[in-house]
Amino acid sequence: MNLLDNAIKYTSLETPIELSAYIKDGEIIVEIEDRGTGIPAGEEEKIFDKFVRGAATGGGIGLGLTICRAIISAHGGWIRAENRQGGGAIFRFSLPLSEQPPTAEPEEIINEL
């Protein structure tokens, strides 16, 4: 939900947000694409760090993407962000289809945050 909320926050009202999903190599890959302001060059990985916020006004303390990464990682997946050709951003994440997620103790997940 956080990824959709961010796409809405960083995109003008009249611009569509595109959602897609496909299966590749035993994973489901989900993509959320917008035509917002994009990600500052070189910040594509940093935006997943704790307390990093984008330029949009509004609430939040910069933990949303950190939490997204922790949850997806706990389920054996990955998440990435990149700028979209022509403007905007693409957030792409995967979750394995056939494997059980690795067992993680609650403390391990909290420590990732």
Short mmCIF file of C-alpha atoms in Angstrom, two decimals:
data_model
loop_
_atom_site.label_atom_id
_atom_site.label_comp_id
_atom_site.label_asym_id
_atom_site.label_seq_id
_atom_site.Cartn_x
_atom_site.Cartn_y
_atom_site.Cartn_z
CA MET A 1 0.00 0.00 0.00
CA ASN A 2 2.87 2.35 0.78
CA LEU A 3 4.17 2.06 -2.78
CA LEU A 4 0.79 3.10 -4.20
CA ASP A 5 0.46 5.89 -1.65
CA ASN A 6 3.89 7.22 -2.66
CA ALA A 7 3.02 7.05 -6.36
CA ILE A 8 -0.12 9.08 -5.67
CA LYS A 9 1.81 11.58 -3.54
CA TYR A 10 4.49 12.19 -6.18
CA THR A 11 2.24 12.25 -9.28
CA SER A 12 -0.18 14.92 -10.45
CA LEU A 13 -3.86 14.02 -10.27
CA GLU A 14 -4.41 13.78 -14.02
CA THR A 15 -1.49 11.39 -14.58
CA PRO A 16 -2.17 7.64 -14.47
CA ILE A 17 -0.30 5.20 -12.27
CA GLU A 18 0.40 1.91 -13.99
CA LEU A 19 0.37 -1.42 -12.16
CA SER A 20 1.53 -4.65 -13.72
CA ALA A 21 2.56 -8.11 -12.60
CA TYR A 22 4.18 -11.04 -14.35
CA ILE A 23 5.81 -14.34 -13.50
CA LYS A 24 9.48 -14.88 -14.23
CA ASP A 25 11.88 -17.55 -12.97
CA GLY A 26 9.59 -18.76 -10.17
CA GLU A 27 8.79 -15.28 -8.88
CA ILE A 28 5.96 -12.87 -9.26
CA ILE A 29 7.27 -9.44 -10.22
CA VAL A 30 5.05 -6.45 -9.47
CA GLU A 31 5.71 -3.03 -11.01
CA ILE A 32 4.27 0.32 -10.00
CA GLU A 33 5.05 3.09 -12.49
CA ASP A 34 4.25 6.77 -12.21
CA ARG A 35 4.97 9.97 -14.13
CA GLY A 36 5.87 12.03 -11.08
CA THR A 37 9.09 13.84 -10.27
CA GLY A 38 11.21 10.70 -10.29
CA ILE A 39 14.07 9.86 -7.96
CA PRO A 40 17.11 12.14 -7.68
CA ALA A 41 20.01 10.60 -9.60
CA GLY A 42 22.11 8.39 -7.37
CA GLU A 43 19.38 8.12 -4.70
CA GLU A 44 17.72 4.96 -6.06
CA GLU A 45 19.10 2.82 -3.22
CA LYS A 46 19.25 5.51 -0.53
CA ILE A 47 15.46 6.02 -0.58
CA PHE A 48 15.13 2.66 1.19
CA ASP A 49 17.23 3.89 4.14
CA LYS A 50 15.59 4.88 7.41
CA PHE A 51 14.29 8.44 7.71
CA VAL A 52 14.89 9.33 4.05
CA ARG A 53 11.96 11.32 2.68
CA GLY A 54 11.17 12.57 -0.76
CA ALA A 55 10.31 16.12 -1.69
CA ALA A 56 6.51 15.72 -1.47
CA THR A 57 4.75 17.61 1.23
CA GLY A 58 2.66 15.72 3.70
CA GLY A 59 3.10 13.34 6.59
CA GLY A 60 5.58 10.59 7.01
CA ILE A 61 8.92 10.25 8.70
CA GLY A 62 10.76 8.32 6.03
CA LEU A 63 10.18 4.73 7.16
CA GLY A 64 7.66 3.55 4.55
CA LEU A 65 10.12 2.21 1.98
CA THR A 66 12.36 0.81 4.72
CA ILE A 67 9.42 -1.16 6.06
CA CYS A 68 8.44 -2.28 2.53
CA ARG A 69 11.94 -3.63 1.96
CA ALA A 70 12.00 -5.42 5.34
CA ILE A 71 8.64 -7.11 4.72
CA ILE A 72 9.47 -8.14 1.17
CA SER A 73 12.92 -9.41 2.23
CA ALA A 74 11.35 -11.40 5.08
CA HIS A 75 9.27 -13.18 2.44
CA GLY A 76 12.31 -13.99 0.28
CA GLY A 77 11.84 -11.21 -2.28
CA TRP A 78 13.57 -8.02 -3.37
CA ILE A 79 12.55 -4.45 -4.15
CA ARG A 80 14.21 -1.88 -6.43
CA ALA A 81 13.50 1.60 -7.71
CA GLU A 82 14.61 3.38 -10.84
CA ASN A 83 13.72 6.39 -12.88
CA ARG A 84 11.34 5.88 -15.74
CA GLN A 85 12.33 6.96 -19.22
CA GLY A 86 10.35 10.12 -19.99
CA GLY A 87 9.93 11.02 -16.30
CA GLY A 88 8.62 9.37 -13.19
CA ALA A 89 9.69 6.30 -11.25
CA ILE A 90 9.29 2.55 -11.37
CA PHE A 91 9.17 0.50 -8.21
CA ARG A 92 9.58 -3.20 -8.85
CA PHE A 93 9.40 -5.97 -6.28
CA SER A 94 9.36 -9.76 -6.35
CA LEU A 95 8.04 -12.53 -4.20
CA PRO A 96 8.89 -16.20 -4.71
CA LEU A 97 6.01 -18.39 -5.87
CA SER A 98 7.06 -21.84 -4.74
CA GLU A 99 9.33 -21.39 -1.75
CA GLN A 100 8.35 -20.91 1.82
CA PRO A 101 9.68 -17.61 3.14
CA PRO A 102 12.77 -17.88 5.30
CA THR A 103 12.05 -18.11 8.99
CA ALA A 104 12.87 -14.86 10.73
CA GLU A 105 12.53 -14.03 14.36
CA PRO A 106 10.57 -10.82 15.07
CA GLU A 107 13.72 -9.25 16.50
CA GLU A 108 15.55 -9.80 13.20
CA ILE A 109 12.86 -7.94 11.28
CA ILE A 110 12.82 -5.10 13.80
CA ASN A 111 16.62 -4.85 13.62
CA GLU A 112 16.39 -4.43 9.84
CA LEU A 113 14.21 -1.40 10.41
#
